[in-house]
mmCIF file of N, CA and C in Angstrom:
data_model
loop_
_atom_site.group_PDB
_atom_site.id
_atom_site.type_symbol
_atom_site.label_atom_id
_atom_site.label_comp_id
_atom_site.label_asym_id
_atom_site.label_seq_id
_atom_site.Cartn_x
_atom_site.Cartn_y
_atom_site.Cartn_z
ATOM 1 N N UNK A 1 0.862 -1.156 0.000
ATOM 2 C CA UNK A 1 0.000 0.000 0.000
ATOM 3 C C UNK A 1 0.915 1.228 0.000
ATOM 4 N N UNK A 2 0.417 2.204 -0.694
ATOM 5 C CA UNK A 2 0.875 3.460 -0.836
ATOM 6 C C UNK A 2 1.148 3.788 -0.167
ATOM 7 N N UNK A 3 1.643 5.462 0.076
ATOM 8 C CA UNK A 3 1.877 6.360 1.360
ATOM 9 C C UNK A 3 0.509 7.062 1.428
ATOM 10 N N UNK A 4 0.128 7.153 -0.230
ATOM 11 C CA UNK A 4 -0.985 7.943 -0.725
ATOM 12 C C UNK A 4 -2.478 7.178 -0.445
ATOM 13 N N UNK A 5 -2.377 5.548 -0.263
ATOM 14 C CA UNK A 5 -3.208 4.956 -0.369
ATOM 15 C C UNK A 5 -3.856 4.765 0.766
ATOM 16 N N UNK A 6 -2.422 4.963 2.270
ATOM 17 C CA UNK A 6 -2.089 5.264 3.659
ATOM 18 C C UNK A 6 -3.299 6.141 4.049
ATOM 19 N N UNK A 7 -3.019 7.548 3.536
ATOM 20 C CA UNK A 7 -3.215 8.199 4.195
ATOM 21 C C UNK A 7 -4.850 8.666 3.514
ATOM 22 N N UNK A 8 -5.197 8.197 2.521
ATOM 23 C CA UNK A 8 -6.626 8.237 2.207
ATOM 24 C C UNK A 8 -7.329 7.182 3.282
ATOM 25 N N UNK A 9 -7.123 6.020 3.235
ATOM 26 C CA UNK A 9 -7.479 4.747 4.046
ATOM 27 C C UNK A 9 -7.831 5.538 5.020
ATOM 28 N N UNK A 10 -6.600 6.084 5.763
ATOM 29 C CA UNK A 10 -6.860 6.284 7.254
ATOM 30 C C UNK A 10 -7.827 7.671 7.785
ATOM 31 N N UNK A 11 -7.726 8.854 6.554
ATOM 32 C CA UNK A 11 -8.915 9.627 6.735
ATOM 33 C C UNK A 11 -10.354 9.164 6.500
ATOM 34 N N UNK A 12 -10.166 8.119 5.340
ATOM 35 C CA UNK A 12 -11.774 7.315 5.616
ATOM 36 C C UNK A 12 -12.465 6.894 6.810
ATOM 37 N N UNK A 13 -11.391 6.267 7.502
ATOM 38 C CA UNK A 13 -11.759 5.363 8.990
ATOM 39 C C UNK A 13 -11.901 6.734 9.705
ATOM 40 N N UNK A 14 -10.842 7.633 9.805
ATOM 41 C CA UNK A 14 -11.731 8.772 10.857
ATOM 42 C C UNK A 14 -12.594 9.484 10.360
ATOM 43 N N UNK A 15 -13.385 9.857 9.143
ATOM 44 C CA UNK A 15 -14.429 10.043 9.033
ATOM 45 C C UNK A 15 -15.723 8.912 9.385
ATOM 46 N N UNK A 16 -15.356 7.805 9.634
ATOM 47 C CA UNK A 16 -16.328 7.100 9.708
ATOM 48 C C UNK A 16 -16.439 7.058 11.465
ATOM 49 N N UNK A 17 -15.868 6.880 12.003
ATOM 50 C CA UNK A 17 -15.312 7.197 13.456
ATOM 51 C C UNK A 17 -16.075 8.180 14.043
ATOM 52 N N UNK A 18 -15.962 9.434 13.451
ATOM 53 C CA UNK A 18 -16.480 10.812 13.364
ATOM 54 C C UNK A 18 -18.087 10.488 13.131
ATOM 55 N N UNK A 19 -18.689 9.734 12.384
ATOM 56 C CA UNK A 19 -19.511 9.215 12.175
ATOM 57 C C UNK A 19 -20.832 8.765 13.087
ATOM 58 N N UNK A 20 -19.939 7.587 13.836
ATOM 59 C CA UNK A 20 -20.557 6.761 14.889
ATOM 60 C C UNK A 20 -20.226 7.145 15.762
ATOM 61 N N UNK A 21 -21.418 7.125 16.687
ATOM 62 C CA UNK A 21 -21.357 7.513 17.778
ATOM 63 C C UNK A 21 -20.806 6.493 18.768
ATOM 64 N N UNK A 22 -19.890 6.603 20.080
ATOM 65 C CA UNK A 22 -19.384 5.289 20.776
ATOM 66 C C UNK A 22 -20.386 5.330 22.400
ATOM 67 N N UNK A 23 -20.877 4.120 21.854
ATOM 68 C CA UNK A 23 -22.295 4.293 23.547
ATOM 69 C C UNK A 23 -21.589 3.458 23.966
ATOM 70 N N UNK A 24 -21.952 3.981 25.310
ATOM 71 C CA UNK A 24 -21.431 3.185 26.858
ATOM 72 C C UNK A 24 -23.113 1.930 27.144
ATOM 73 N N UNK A 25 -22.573 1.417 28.244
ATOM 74 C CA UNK A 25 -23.641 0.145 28.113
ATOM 75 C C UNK A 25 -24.929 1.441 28.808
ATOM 76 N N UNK A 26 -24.763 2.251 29.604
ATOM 77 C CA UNK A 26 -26.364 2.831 30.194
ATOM 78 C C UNK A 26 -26.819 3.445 28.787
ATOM 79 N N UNK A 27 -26.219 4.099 27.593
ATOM 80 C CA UNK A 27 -26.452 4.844 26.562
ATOM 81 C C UNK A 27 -27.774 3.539 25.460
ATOM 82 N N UNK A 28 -26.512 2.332 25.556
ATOM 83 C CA UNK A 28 -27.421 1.136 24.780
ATOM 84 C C UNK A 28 -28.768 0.410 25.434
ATOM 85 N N UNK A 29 -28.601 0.356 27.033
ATOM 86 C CA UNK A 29 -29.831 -0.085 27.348
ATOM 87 C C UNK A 29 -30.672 1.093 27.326
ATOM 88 N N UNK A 30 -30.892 2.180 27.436
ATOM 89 C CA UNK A 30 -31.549 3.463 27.563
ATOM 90 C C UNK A 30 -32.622 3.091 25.937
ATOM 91 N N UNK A 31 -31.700 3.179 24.529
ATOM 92 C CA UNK A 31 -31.847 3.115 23.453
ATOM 93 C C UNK A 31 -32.683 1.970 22.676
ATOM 94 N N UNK A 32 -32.595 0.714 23.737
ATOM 95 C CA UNK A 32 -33.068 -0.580 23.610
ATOM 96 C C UNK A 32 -34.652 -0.320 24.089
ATOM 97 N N UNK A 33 -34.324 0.162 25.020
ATOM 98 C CA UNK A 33 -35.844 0.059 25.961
ATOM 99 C C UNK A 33 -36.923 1.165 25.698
ATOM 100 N N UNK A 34 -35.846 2.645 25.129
ATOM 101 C CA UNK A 34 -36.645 3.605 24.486
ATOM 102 C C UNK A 34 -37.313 2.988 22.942
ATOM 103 N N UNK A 35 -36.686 1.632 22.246
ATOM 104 C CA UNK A 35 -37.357 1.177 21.115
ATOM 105 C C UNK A 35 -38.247 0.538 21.385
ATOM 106 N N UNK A 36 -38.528 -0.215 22.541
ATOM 107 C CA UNK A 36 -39.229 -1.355 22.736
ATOM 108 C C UNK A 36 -40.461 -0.795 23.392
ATOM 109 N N UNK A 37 -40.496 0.301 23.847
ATOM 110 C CA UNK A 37 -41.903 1.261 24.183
ATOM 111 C C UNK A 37 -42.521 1.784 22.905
ATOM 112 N N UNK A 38 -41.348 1.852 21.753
ATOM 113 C CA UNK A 38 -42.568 2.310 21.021
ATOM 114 C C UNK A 38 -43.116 1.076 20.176
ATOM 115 N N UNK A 39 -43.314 0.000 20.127
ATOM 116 C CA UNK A 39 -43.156 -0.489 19.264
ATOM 117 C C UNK A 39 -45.296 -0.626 19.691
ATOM 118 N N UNK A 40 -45.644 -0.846 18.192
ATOM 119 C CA UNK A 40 -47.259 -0.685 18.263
ATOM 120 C C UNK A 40 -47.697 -2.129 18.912
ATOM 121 N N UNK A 41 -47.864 -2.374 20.277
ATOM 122 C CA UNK A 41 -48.930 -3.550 20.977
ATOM 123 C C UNK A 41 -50.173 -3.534 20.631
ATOM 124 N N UNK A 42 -50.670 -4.350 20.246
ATOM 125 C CA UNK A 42 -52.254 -4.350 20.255
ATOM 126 C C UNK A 42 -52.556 -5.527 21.875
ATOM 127 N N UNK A 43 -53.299 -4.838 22.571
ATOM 128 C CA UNK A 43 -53.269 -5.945 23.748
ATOM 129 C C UNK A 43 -54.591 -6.779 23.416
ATOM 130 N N UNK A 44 -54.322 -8.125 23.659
ATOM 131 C CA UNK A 44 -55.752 -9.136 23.457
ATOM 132 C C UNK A 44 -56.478 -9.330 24.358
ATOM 133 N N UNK A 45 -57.515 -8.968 24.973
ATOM 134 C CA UNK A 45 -58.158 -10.099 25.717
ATOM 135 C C UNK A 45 -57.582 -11.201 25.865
ATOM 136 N N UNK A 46 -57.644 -12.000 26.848
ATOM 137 C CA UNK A 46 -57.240 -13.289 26.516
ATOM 138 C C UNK A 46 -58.380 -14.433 26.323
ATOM 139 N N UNK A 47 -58.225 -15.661 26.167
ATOM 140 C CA UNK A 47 -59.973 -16.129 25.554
ATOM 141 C C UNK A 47 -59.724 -17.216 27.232
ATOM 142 N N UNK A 48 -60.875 -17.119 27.982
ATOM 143 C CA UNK A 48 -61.191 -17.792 28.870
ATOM 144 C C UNK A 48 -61.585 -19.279 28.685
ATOM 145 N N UNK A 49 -60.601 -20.528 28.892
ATOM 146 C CA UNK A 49 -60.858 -21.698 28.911
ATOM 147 C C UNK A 49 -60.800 -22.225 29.902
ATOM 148 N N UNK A 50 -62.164 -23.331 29.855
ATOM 149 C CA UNK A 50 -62.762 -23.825 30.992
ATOM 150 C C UNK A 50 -61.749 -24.961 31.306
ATOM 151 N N UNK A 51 -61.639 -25.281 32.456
ATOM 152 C CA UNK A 51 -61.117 -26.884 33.009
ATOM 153 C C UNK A 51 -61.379 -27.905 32.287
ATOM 154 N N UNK A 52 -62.394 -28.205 32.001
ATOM 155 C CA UNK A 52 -62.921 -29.540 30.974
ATOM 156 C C UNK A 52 -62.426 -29.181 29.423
ATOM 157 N N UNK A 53 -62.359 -28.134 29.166
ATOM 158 C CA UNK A 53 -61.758 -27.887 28.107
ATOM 159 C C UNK A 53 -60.784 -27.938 27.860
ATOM 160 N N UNK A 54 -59.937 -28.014 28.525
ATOM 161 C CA UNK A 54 -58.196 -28.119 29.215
ATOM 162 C C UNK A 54 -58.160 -29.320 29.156
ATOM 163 N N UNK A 55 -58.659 -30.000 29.926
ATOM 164 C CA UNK A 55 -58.698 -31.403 30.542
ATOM 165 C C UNK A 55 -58.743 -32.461 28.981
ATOM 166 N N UNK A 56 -59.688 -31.907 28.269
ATOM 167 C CA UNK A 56 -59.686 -32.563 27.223
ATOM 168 C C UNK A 56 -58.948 -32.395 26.158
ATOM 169 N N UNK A 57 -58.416 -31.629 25.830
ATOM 170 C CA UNK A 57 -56.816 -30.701 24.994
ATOM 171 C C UNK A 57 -56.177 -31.287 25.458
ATOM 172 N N UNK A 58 -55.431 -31.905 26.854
ATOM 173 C CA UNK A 58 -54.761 -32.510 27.338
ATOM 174 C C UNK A 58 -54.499 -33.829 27.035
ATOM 175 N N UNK A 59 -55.742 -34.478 27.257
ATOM 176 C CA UNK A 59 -55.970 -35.603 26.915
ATOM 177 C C UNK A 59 -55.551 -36.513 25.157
ATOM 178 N N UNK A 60 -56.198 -34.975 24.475
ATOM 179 C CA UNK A 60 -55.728 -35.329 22.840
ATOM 180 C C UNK A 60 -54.097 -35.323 22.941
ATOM 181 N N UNK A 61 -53.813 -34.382 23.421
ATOM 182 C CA UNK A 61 -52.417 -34.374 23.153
ATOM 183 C C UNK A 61 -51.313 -35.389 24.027
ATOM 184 N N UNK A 62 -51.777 -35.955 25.154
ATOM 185 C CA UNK A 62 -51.122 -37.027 25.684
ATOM 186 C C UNK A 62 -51.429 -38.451 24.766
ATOM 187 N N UNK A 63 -52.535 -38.801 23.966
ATOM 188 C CA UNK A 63 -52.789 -39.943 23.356
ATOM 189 C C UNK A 63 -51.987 -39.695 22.061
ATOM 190 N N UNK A 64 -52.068 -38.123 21.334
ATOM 191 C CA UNK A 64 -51.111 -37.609 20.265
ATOM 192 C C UNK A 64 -49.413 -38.438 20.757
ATOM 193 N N UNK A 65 -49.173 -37.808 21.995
ATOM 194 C CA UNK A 65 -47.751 -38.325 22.857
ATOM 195 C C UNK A 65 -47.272 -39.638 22.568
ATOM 196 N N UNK A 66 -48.410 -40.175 22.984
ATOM 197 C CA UNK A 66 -48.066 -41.772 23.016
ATOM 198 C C UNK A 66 -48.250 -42.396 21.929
ATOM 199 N N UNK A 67 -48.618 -41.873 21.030
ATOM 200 C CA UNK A 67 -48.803 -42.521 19.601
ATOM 201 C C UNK A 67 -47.625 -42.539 18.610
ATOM 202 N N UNK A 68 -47.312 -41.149 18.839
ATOM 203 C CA UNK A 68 -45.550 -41.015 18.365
ATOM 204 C C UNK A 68 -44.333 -41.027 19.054
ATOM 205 N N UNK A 69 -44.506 -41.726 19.902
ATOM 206 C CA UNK A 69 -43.375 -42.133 21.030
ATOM 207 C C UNK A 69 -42.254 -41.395 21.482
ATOM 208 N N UNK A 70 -43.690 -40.149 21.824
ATOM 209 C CA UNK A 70 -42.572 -39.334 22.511
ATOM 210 C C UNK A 70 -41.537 -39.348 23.671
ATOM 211 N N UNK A 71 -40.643 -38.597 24.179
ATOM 212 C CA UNK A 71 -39.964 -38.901 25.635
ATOM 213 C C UNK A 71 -40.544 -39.411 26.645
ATOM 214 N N UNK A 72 -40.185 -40.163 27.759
ATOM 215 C CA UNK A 72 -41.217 -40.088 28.632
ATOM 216 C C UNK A 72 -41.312 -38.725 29.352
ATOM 217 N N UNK A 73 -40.276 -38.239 29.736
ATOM 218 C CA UNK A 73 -40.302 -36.497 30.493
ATOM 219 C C UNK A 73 -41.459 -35.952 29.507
ATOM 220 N N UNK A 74 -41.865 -36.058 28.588
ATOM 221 C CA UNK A 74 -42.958 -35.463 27.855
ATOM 222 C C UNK A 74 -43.913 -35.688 28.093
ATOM 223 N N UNK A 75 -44.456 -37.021 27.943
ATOM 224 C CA UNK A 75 -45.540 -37.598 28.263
ATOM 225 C C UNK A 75 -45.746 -37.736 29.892
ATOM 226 N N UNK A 76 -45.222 -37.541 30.475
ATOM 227 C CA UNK A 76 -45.007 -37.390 31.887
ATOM 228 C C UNK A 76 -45.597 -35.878 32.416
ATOM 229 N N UNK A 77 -44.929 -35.130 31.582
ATOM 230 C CA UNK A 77 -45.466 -33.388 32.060
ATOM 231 C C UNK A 77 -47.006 -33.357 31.037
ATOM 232 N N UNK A 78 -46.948 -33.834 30.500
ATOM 233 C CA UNK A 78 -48.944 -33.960 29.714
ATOM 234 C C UNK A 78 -49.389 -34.194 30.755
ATOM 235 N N UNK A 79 -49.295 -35.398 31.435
ATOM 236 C CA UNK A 79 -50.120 -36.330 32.818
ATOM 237 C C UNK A 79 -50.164 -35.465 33.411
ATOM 238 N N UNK A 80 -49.336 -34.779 33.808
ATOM 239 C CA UNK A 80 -49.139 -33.615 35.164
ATOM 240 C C UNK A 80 -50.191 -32.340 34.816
ATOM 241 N N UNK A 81 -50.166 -31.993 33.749
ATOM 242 C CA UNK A 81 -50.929 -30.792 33.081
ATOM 243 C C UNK A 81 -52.269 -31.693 33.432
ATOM 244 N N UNK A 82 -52.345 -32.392 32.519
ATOM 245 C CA UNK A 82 -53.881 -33.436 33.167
ATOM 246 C C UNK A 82 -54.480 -32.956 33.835
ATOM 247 N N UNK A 83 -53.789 -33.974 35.225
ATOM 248 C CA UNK A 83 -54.070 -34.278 36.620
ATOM 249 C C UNK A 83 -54.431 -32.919 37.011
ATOM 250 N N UNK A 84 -53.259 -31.843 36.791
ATOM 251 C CA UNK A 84 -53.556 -30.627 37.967
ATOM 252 C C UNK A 84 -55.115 -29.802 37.026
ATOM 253 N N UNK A 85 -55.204 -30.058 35.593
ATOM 254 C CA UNK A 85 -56.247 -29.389 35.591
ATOM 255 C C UNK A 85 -57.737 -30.069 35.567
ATOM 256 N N UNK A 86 -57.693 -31.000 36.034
ATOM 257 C CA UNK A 86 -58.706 -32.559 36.857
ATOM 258 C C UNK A 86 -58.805 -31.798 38.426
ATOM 259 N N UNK A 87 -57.657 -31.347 38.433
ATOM 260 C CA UNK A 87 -57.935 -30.775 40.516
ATOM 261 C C UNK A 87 -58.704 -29.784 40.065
ATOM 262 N N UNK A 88 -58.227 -28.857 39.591
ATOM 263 C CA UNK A 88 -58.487 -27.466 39.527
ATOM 264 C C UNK A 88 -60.388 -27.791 39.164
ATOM 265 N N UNK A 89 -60.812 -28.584 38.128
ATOM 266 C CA UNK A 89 -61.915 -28.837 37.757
ATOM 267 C C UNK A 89 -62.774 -29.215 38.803
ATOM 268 N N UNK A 90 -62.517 -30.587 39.789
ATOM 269 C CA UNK A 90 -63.188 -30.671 41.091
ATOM 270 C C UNK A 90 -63.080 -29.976 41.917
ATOM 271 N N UNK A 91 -61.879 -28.998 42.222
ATOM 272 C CA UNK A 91 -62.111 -27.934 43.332
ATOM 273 C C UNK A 91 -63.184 -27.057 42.826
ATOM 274 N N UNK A 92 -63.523 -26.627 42.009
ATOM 275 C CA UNK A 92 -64.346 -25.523 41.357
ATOM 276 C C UNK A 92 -65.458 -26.074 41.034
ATOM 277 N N UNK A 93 -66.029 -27.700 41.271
ATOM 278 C CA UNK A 93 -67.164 -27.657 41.460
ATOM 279 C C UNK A 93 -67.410 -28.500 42.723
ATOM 280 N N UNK A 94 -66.802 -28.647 43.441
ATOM 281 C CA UNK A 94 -67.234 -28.684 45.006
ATOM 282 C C UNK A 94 -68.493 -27.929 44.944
ATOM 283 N N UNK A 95 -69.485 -28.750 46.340
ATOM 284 C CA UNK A 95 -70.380 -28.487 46.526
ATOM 285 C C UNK A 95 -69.775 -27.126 47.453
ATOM 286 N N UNK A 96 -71.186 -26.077 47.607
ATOM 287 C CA UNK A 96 -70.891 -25.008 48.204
ATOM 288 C C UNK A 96 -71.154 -25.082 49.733
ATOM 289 N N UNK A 97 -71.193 -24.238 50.787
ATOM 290 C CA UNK A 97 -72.180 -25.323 52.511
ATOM 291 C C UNK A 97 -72.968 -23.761 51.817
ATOM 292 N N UNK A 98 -73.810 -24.184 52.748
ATOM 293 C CA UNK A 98 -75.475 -23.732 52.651
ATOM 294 C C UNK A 98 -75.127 -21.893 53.371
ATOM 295 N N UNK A 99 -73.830 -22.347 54.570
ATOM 296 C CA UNK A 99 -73.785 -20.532 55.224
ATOM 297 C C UNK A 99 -73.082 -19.729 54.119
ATOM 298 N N UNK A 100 -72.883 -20.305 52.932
ATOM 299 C CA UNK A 100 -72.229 -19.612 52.087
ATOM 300 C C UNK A 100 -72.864 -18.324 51.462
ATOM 301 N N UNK A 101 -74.419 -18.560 51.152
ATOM 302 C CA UNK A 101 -74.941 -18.296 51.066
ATOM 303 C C UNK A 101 -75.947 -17.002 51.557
ATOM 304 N N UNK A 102 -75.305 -16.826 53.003
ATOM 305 C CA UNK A 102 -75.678 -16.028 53.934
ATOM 306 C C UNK A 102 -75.212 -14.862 53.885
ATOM 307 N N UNK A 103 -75.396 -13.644 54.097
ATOM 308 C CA UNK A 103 -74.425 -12.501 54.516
ATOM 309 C C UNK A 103 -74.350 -12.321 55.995
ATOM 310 N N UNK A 104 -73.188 -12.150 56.094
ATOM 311 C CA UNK A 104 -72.641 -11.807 57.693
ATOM 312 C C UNK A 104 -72.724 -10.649 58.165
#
């Protein structure tokens, strides 16, 4: 390389230098988090599913499990999803007691 080729090269890089700005890490998280507020959310409702409805989603997808021989740690955490939403289903229809009914 030149002397000439030198010293063009190296005014390129400090114009580019000159250029960019050099952020410190509070400058980049500041910049990150000022993007991520704007960005357009649409918020959803979320759609309310019942226990038995769960229970049975569950169910497809643990027989799905076992049909294609999945892991057992897989088919294992299906059961578990199951079971706990089988509790959740009989706790919530327990009978009520009768003073429930009452105001105090």
């Amino acid at each position: 390389m030149s002397n000439t080729e030198a010293l063009q090269w190296a005014a390129e890089v400090d114009d580019s230098l000159s250029r960019n700005e050099i952020l410190t890490d509070d400058k980049i998280i500041r910049t990150v988090t000022a993007e991520d507020d704007d960005d357009d959310v649409t918020l959803v409702n979320p759609v309310k599913i019942s226990h038995s409805e769960a229970m049975a989603a569950l169910n497809t997808s643990l027989q799905r499990a076992e049909e294609q021989n999945f892991e057992a740690h897989e088919i294992m955490l299906l059961r578990r999803l199951r079971d706990r939403a089988f509790e959740l289903k009989i706790g919530t229809a327990a009978q009520k007691k009768i003073t429930n009914f009452f105001r105090r």
